[in-house]
């Protein structure tokens, strides 16, 4: 079963917004065994939409359309779908009741004609109820293809995919199995990993595909097996993961498809009843932010001192002014004192600190742009490493955050 | 002049990664007057790539391809391009020298055969030098279409777009002018804004298009003018923005296309020589992280206390324990004390605090999931507001961060 994801909106084509919806939809469909044929973004142009619908007709089983369902003039998806299906817009009483309740009841605003027009749907469409907003989802079939139109607002789209689209597809279609397994490695580059596992890769059965997903400092390997016998696929993946781990077990840090290092760390800390705090200069709170993005992080994360200015390093983290004068704010000595200061102040088992120059220009320190010191204080003392992360600023910050997580993980694994 | 952006990679089609490259490329091309026809993602399949290249041939002037240039087996873009052009791969000595220098000189690792293979390029390709990595960019022309292949690693792709692709396109092609202007508004929904400006919108000239880009709590309006007379376009946009601001001046907060509220705030704070600190509970450091993501933020941002645990609220921010016992950690009283505590501790002109329950479960407080208090301490005292941001967790955090920025902006504008 094949699907194409179609995003409609000029704002995507001029690069004003990043299309995050398609990845969410792709992942949700992939999980239930639907092959994503293509992901396509086109403009808010009637002609372009009509040509694209025609092109996709009978090429795929499902077309998931997002965007262009708003109440304003540039939102033409609904009208154009109606034209494509040679249909007419009619008021859907159930949608109208919902829109009225949402605007007048929840938002306490007088309802406008534009609000009411959200309840107009093509007469041939099956409505997918959007509890999160005013634009309903629509399911319309023509020949061998179902066209599903969803609003582009991410949480409305997510709600509809999870609560309407996926259940309806599962109920109405038989699908093959796709099993994915992702292996997270760190510390070695893509080429080196590939050379180490070459013989293993050549021995993979036909129905298992391997993909390399490189990021700075880490490589994910993804195995995908496809077929009709779910158990056989699972066993084959399992066997190949075991044989792989015999070859590169030294660099494997995790397995879960959605697992990030922060999630793994959270689990390790929770399991060992340990706590962490951070003292962040160049990462500006991003370590704290990524840790706290995870539900349940209050079990192990106590807090962070984002010490962007020197006074906060000396007054709150108690870094001696003499050290800063002697070695500068971007130095091993200061990173160590920051980590020790945070550990003491926030009474945690671990404390991570960062100090560096993220660029683009030199700051209060003679350190080169891209230089970062990361220190980790533990019950056994403190370790500190120096890195050169180059440029741009955003990469320096991201690599510092990832590296901090890696140092922490190594240290926890040493002690448990 | 029309371009299509083509992303190759199974990891995008199964939703494992979000395609951020296409938005960057689209924005860069749009700026130099190139129309983006479509953005398309396809799988790492030889057949699918060949069919797509054939379909795009002569449909557009430029095809920008990213992905599939790595050294491993699943990276087949280069080989497939070679087949499409009926060409052969040859060693490019300049690329080989660069790869050798990067691996042996910078990374201090022995060079492998896979590294060396990165220097193989189709003989008909013009190489675009990739100073940021080992995979070169390639520029190949067939009939009326230029195919440009770039690595998928974001900072390598960005480097090549900015330093190789855009300059070469500017040199070799004549393009029309496209002028965009974005108007940022906040506080009113899309329907309400649309009704207020309906008459103005109906009077826009043919060559100016209006788009609505709604986000929770804010709506961006984008005007796009296209034509051959740059000055005329600029004047027409300018006139229409002035007439628009007479209608909805009360909700307009900024104009720059790329401008985020953090950037506007940074400029306001710098201009007024004012400083800011934050005390963050439910936002977990995200306000600090977004402020410090901006180059030059050390001029106005001093630091943050991410007080995830109650002890950090009482011991570092000096929130009285009695207040917490009486009103709970998620309360107006605690938010106010956190902001005052941060302002005093970090000696800043403004301090923002957040405390709330981001969910998905209830925490240490009886407050409903989604409840957030945001306080802002200024030289004139402290203001605090209560919000219900619903769910999911990620939306609660994002809306709290955006709302905090809006409260700060309103307050600064009141005083300057």
mmCIF file with all atom_site columns, N, CA, C and O in Angstrom, chain A residues 29-46:
data_model
loop_
_atom_site.group_PDB
_atom_site.id
_atom_site.type_symbol
_atom_site.label_atom_id
_atom_site.label_alt_id
_atom_site.label_comp_id
_atom_site.label_asym_id
_atom_site.label_entity_id
_atom_site.label_seq_id
_atom_site.pdbx_PDB_ins_code
_atom_site.Cartn_x
_atom_site.Cartn_y
_atom_site.Cartn_z
_atom_site.occupancy
_atom_site.B_iso_or_equiv
_atom_site.pdbx_formal_charge
_atom_site.auth_seq_id
_atom_site.auth_comp_id
_atom_site.auth_asym_id
_atom_site.auth_atom_id
_atom_site.pdbx_PDB_model_num
ATOM 1  N N  . UNK A 1 29 ? 2.383  6.699  9.252  1.00 0.00 ? 29 UNK A N  1
ATOM 2  C CA . UNK A 1 29 ? 1.935  5.751  8.232  1.00 0.00 ? 29 UNK A CA 1
ATOM 3  C C  . UNK A 1 29 ? 2.898  4.578  8.121  1.00 0.00 ? 29 UNK A C  1
ATOM 4  O O  . UNK A 1 29 ? 2.498  3.425  7.958  1.00 0.00 ? 29 UNK A O  1
ATOM 5  N N  . UNK A 1 30 ? 4.188  4.888  8.204  1.00 0.00 ? 30 UNK A N  1
ATOM 6  C CA . UNK A 1 30 ? 5.207  3.844  8.125  1.00 0.00 ? 30 UNK A CA 1
ATOM 7  C C  . UNK A 1 30 ? 4.991  2.787  9.208  1.00 0.00 ? 30 UNK A C  1
ATOM 8  O O  . UNK A 1 30 ? 5.127  1.589  8.963  1.00 0.00 ? 30 UNK A O  1
ATOM 9  N N  . UNK A 1 31 ? 4.637  3.252  10.396 1.00 0.00 ? 31 UNK A N  1
ATOM 10 C CA . UNK A 1 31 ? 4.407  2.341  11.529 1.00 0.00 ? 31 UNK A CA 1
ATOM 11 C C  . UNK A 1 31 ? 3.316  1.319  11.244 1.00 0.00 ? 31 UNK A C  1
ATOM 12 O O  . UNK A 1 31 ? 3.322  0.222  11.807 1.00 0.00 ? 31 UNK A O  1
ATOM 13 N N  . UNK A 1 32 ? 2.327  1.699  10.421 1.00 0.00 ? 32 UNK A N  1
ATOM 14 C CA . UNK A 1 32 ? 1.250  0.752  10.138 1.00 0.00 ? 32 UNK A CA 1
ATOM 15 C C  . UNK A 1 32 ? 1.434  0.100  8.763  1.00 0.00 ? 32 UNK A C  1
ATOM 16 O O  . UNK A 1 32 ? 0.483  -0.372 8.150  1.00 0.00 ? 32 UNK A O  1
ATOM 17 N N  . UNK A 1 33 ? 2.692  0.085  8.293  1.00 0.00 ? 33 UNK A N  1
ATOM 18 C CA . UNK A 1 33 ? 3.008  -0.696 7.098  1.00 0.00 ? 33 UNK A CA 1
ATOM 19 C C  . UNK A 1 33 ? 2.668  -0.037 5.780  1.00 0.00 ? 33 UNK A C  1
ATOM 20 O O  . UNK A 1 33 ? 2.566  -0.710 4.751  1.00 0.00 ? 33 UNK A O  1
ATOM 21 N N  . UNK A 1 34 ? 2.504  1.280  5.778  1.00 0.00 ? 34 UNK A N  1
ATOM 22 C CA . UNK A 1 34 ? 2.256  1.964  4.508  1.00 0.00 ? 34 UNK A CA 1
ATOM 23 C C  . UNK A 1 34 ? 3.564  2.558  4.006  1.00 0.00 ? 34 UNK A C  1
ATOM 24 O O  . UNK A 1 34 ? 4.296  3.195  4.750  1.00 0.00 ? 34 UNK A O  1
ATOM 25 N N  . UNK A 1 35 ? 3.825  2.298  2.738  1.00 0.00 ? 35 UNK A N  1
ATOM 26 C CA . UNK A 1 35 ? 5.004  2.798  2.062  1.00 0.00 ? 35 UNK A CA 1
ATOM 27 C C  . UNK A 1 35 ? 4.812  4.250  1.660  1.00 0.00 ? 35 UNK A C  1
ATOM 28 O O  . UNK A 1 35 ? 3.821  4.555  0.986  1.00 0.00 ? 35 UNK A O  1
ATOM 29 N N  . UNK A 1 36 ? 5.730  5.136  2.039  1.00 0.00 ? 36 UNK A N  1
ATOM 30 C CA . UNK A 1 36 ? 5.595  6.512  1.566  1.00 0.00 ? 36 UNK A CA 1
ATOM 31 C C  . UNK A 1 36 ? 6.316  6.610  0.228  1.00 0.00 ? 36 UNK A C  1
ATOM 32 O O  . UNK A 1 36 ? 7.538  6.453  0.149  1.00 0.00 ? 36 UNK A O  1
ATOM 33 N N  . UNK A 1 37 ? 5.565  6.879  -0.817 1.00 0.00 ? 37 UNK A N  1
ATOM 34 C CA . UNK A 1 37 ? 6.156  6.956  -2.148 1.00 0.00 ? 37 UNK A CA 1
ATOM 35 C C  . UNK A 1 37 ? 6.927  8.258  -2.321 1.00 0.00 ? 37 UNK A C  1
ATOM 36 O O  . UNK A 1 37 ? 8.102  8.256  -2.665 1.00 0.00 ? 37 UNK A O  1
ATOM 37 N N  . UNK A 1 38 ? 6.260  9.369  -2.060 1.00 0.00 ? 38 UNK A N  1
ATOM 38 C CA . UNK A 1 38 ? 6.909  10.674 -2.191 1.00 0.00 ? 38 UNK A CA 1
ATOM 39 C C  . UNK A 1 38 ? 6.327  11.642 -1.169 1.00 0.00 ? 38 UNK A C  1
ATOM 40 O O  . UNK A 1 38 ? 5.194  11.475 -0.719 1.00 0.00 ? 38 UNK A O  1
ATOM 41 N N  . UNK A 1 39 ? 7.125  12.661 -0.837 1.00 0.00 ? 39 UNK A N  1
ATOM 42 C CA . UNK A 1 39 ? 6.622  13.793 -0.059 1.00 0.00 ? 39 UNK A CA 1
ATOM 43 C C  . UNK A 1 39 ? 6.776  15.008 -0.964 1.00 0.00 ? 39 UNK A C  1
ATOM 44 O O  . UNK A 1 39 ? 7.871  15.269 -1.467 1.00 0.00 ? 39 UNK A O  1
ATOM 45 N N  . UNK A 1 40 ? 5.689  15.724 -1.189 1.00 0.00 ? 40 UNK A N  1
ATOM 46 C CA . UNK A 1 40 ? 5.694  16.773 -2.207 1.00 0.00 ? 40 UNK A CA 1
ATOM 47 C C  . UNK A 1 40 ? 5.071  18.056 -1.656 1.00 0.00 ? 40 UNK A C  1
ATOM 48 O O  . UNK A 1 40 ? 4.035  18.008 -1.006 1.00 0.00 ? 40 UNK A O  1
ATOM 49 N N  . UNK A 1 41 ? 5.732  19.186 -1.902 1.00 0.00 ? 41 UNK A N  1
ATOM 50 C CA . UNK A 1 41 ? 5.154  20.483 -1.527 1.00 0.00 ? 41 UNK A CA 1
ATOM 51 C C  . UNK A 1 41 ? 4.891  21.292 -2.784 1.00 0.00 ? 41 UNK A C  1
ATOM 52 O O  . UNK A 1 41 ? 5.785  21.419 -3.631 1.00 0.00 ? 41 UNK A O  1
ATOM 53 N N  . UNK A 1 42 ? 3.703  21.863 -2.870 1.00 0.00 ? 42 UNK A N  1
ATOM 54 C CA . UNK A 1 42 ? 3.355  22.698 -4.027 1.00 0.00 ? 42 UNK A CA 1
ATOM 55 C C  . UNK A 1 42 ? 2.708  23.998 -3.561 1.00 0.00 ? 42 UNK A C  1
ATOM 56 O O  . UNK A 1 42 ? 2.385  24.155 -2.389 1.00 0.00 ? 42 UNK A O  1
ATOM 57 N N  . UNK A 1 43 ? 2.525  24.925 -4.518 1.00 0.00 ? 43 UNK A N  1
ATOM 58 C CA . UNK A 1 43 ? 2.030  26.261 -4.163 1.00 0.00 ? 43 UNK A CA 1
ATOM 59 C C  . UNK A 1 43 ? 0.506  26.301 -4.020 1.00 0.00 ? 43 UNK A C  1
ATOM 60 O O  . UNK A 1 43 ? -0.197 25.386 -4.438 1.00 0.00 ? 43 UNK A O  1
ATOM 61 N N  . UNK A 1 44 ? 0.029  27.387 -3.423 1.00 0.00 ? 44 UNK A N  1
ATOM 62 C CA . UNK A 1 44 ? -1.413 27.634 -3.290 1.00 0.00 ? 44 UNK A CA 1
ATOM 63 C C  . UNK A 1 44 ? -1.981 28.084 -4.637 1.00 0.00 ? 44 UNK A C  1
ATOM 64 O O  . UNK A 1 44 ? -2.541 29.178 -4.751 1.00 0.00 ? 44 UNK A O  1
ATOM 65 N N  . UNK A 1 45 ? -1.834 27.281 -5.652 1.00 0.00 ? 45 UNK A N  1
ATOM 66 C CA . UNK A 1 45 ? -2.320 27.676 -6.971 1.00 0.00 ? 45 UNK A CA 1
ATOM 67 C C  . UNK A 1 45 ? -3.310 26.621 -7.436 1.00 0.00 ? 45 UNK A C  1
ATOM 68 O O  . UNK A 1 45 ? -3.023 25.424 -7.421 1.00 0.00 ? 45 UNK A O  1
ATOM 69 N N  . UNK A 1 46 ? -4.489 27.074 -7.849 1.00 0.00 ? 46 UNK A N  1
ATOM 70 C CA . UNK A 1 46 ? -5.556 26.153 -8.229 1.00 0.00 ? 46 UNK A CA 1
ATOM 71 C C  . UNK A 1 46 ? -5.076 25.194 -9.315 1.00 0.00 ? 46 UNK A C  1
ATOM 72 O O  . UNK A 1 46 ? -5.265 23.976 -9.227 1.00 0.00 ? 46 UNK A O  1
#
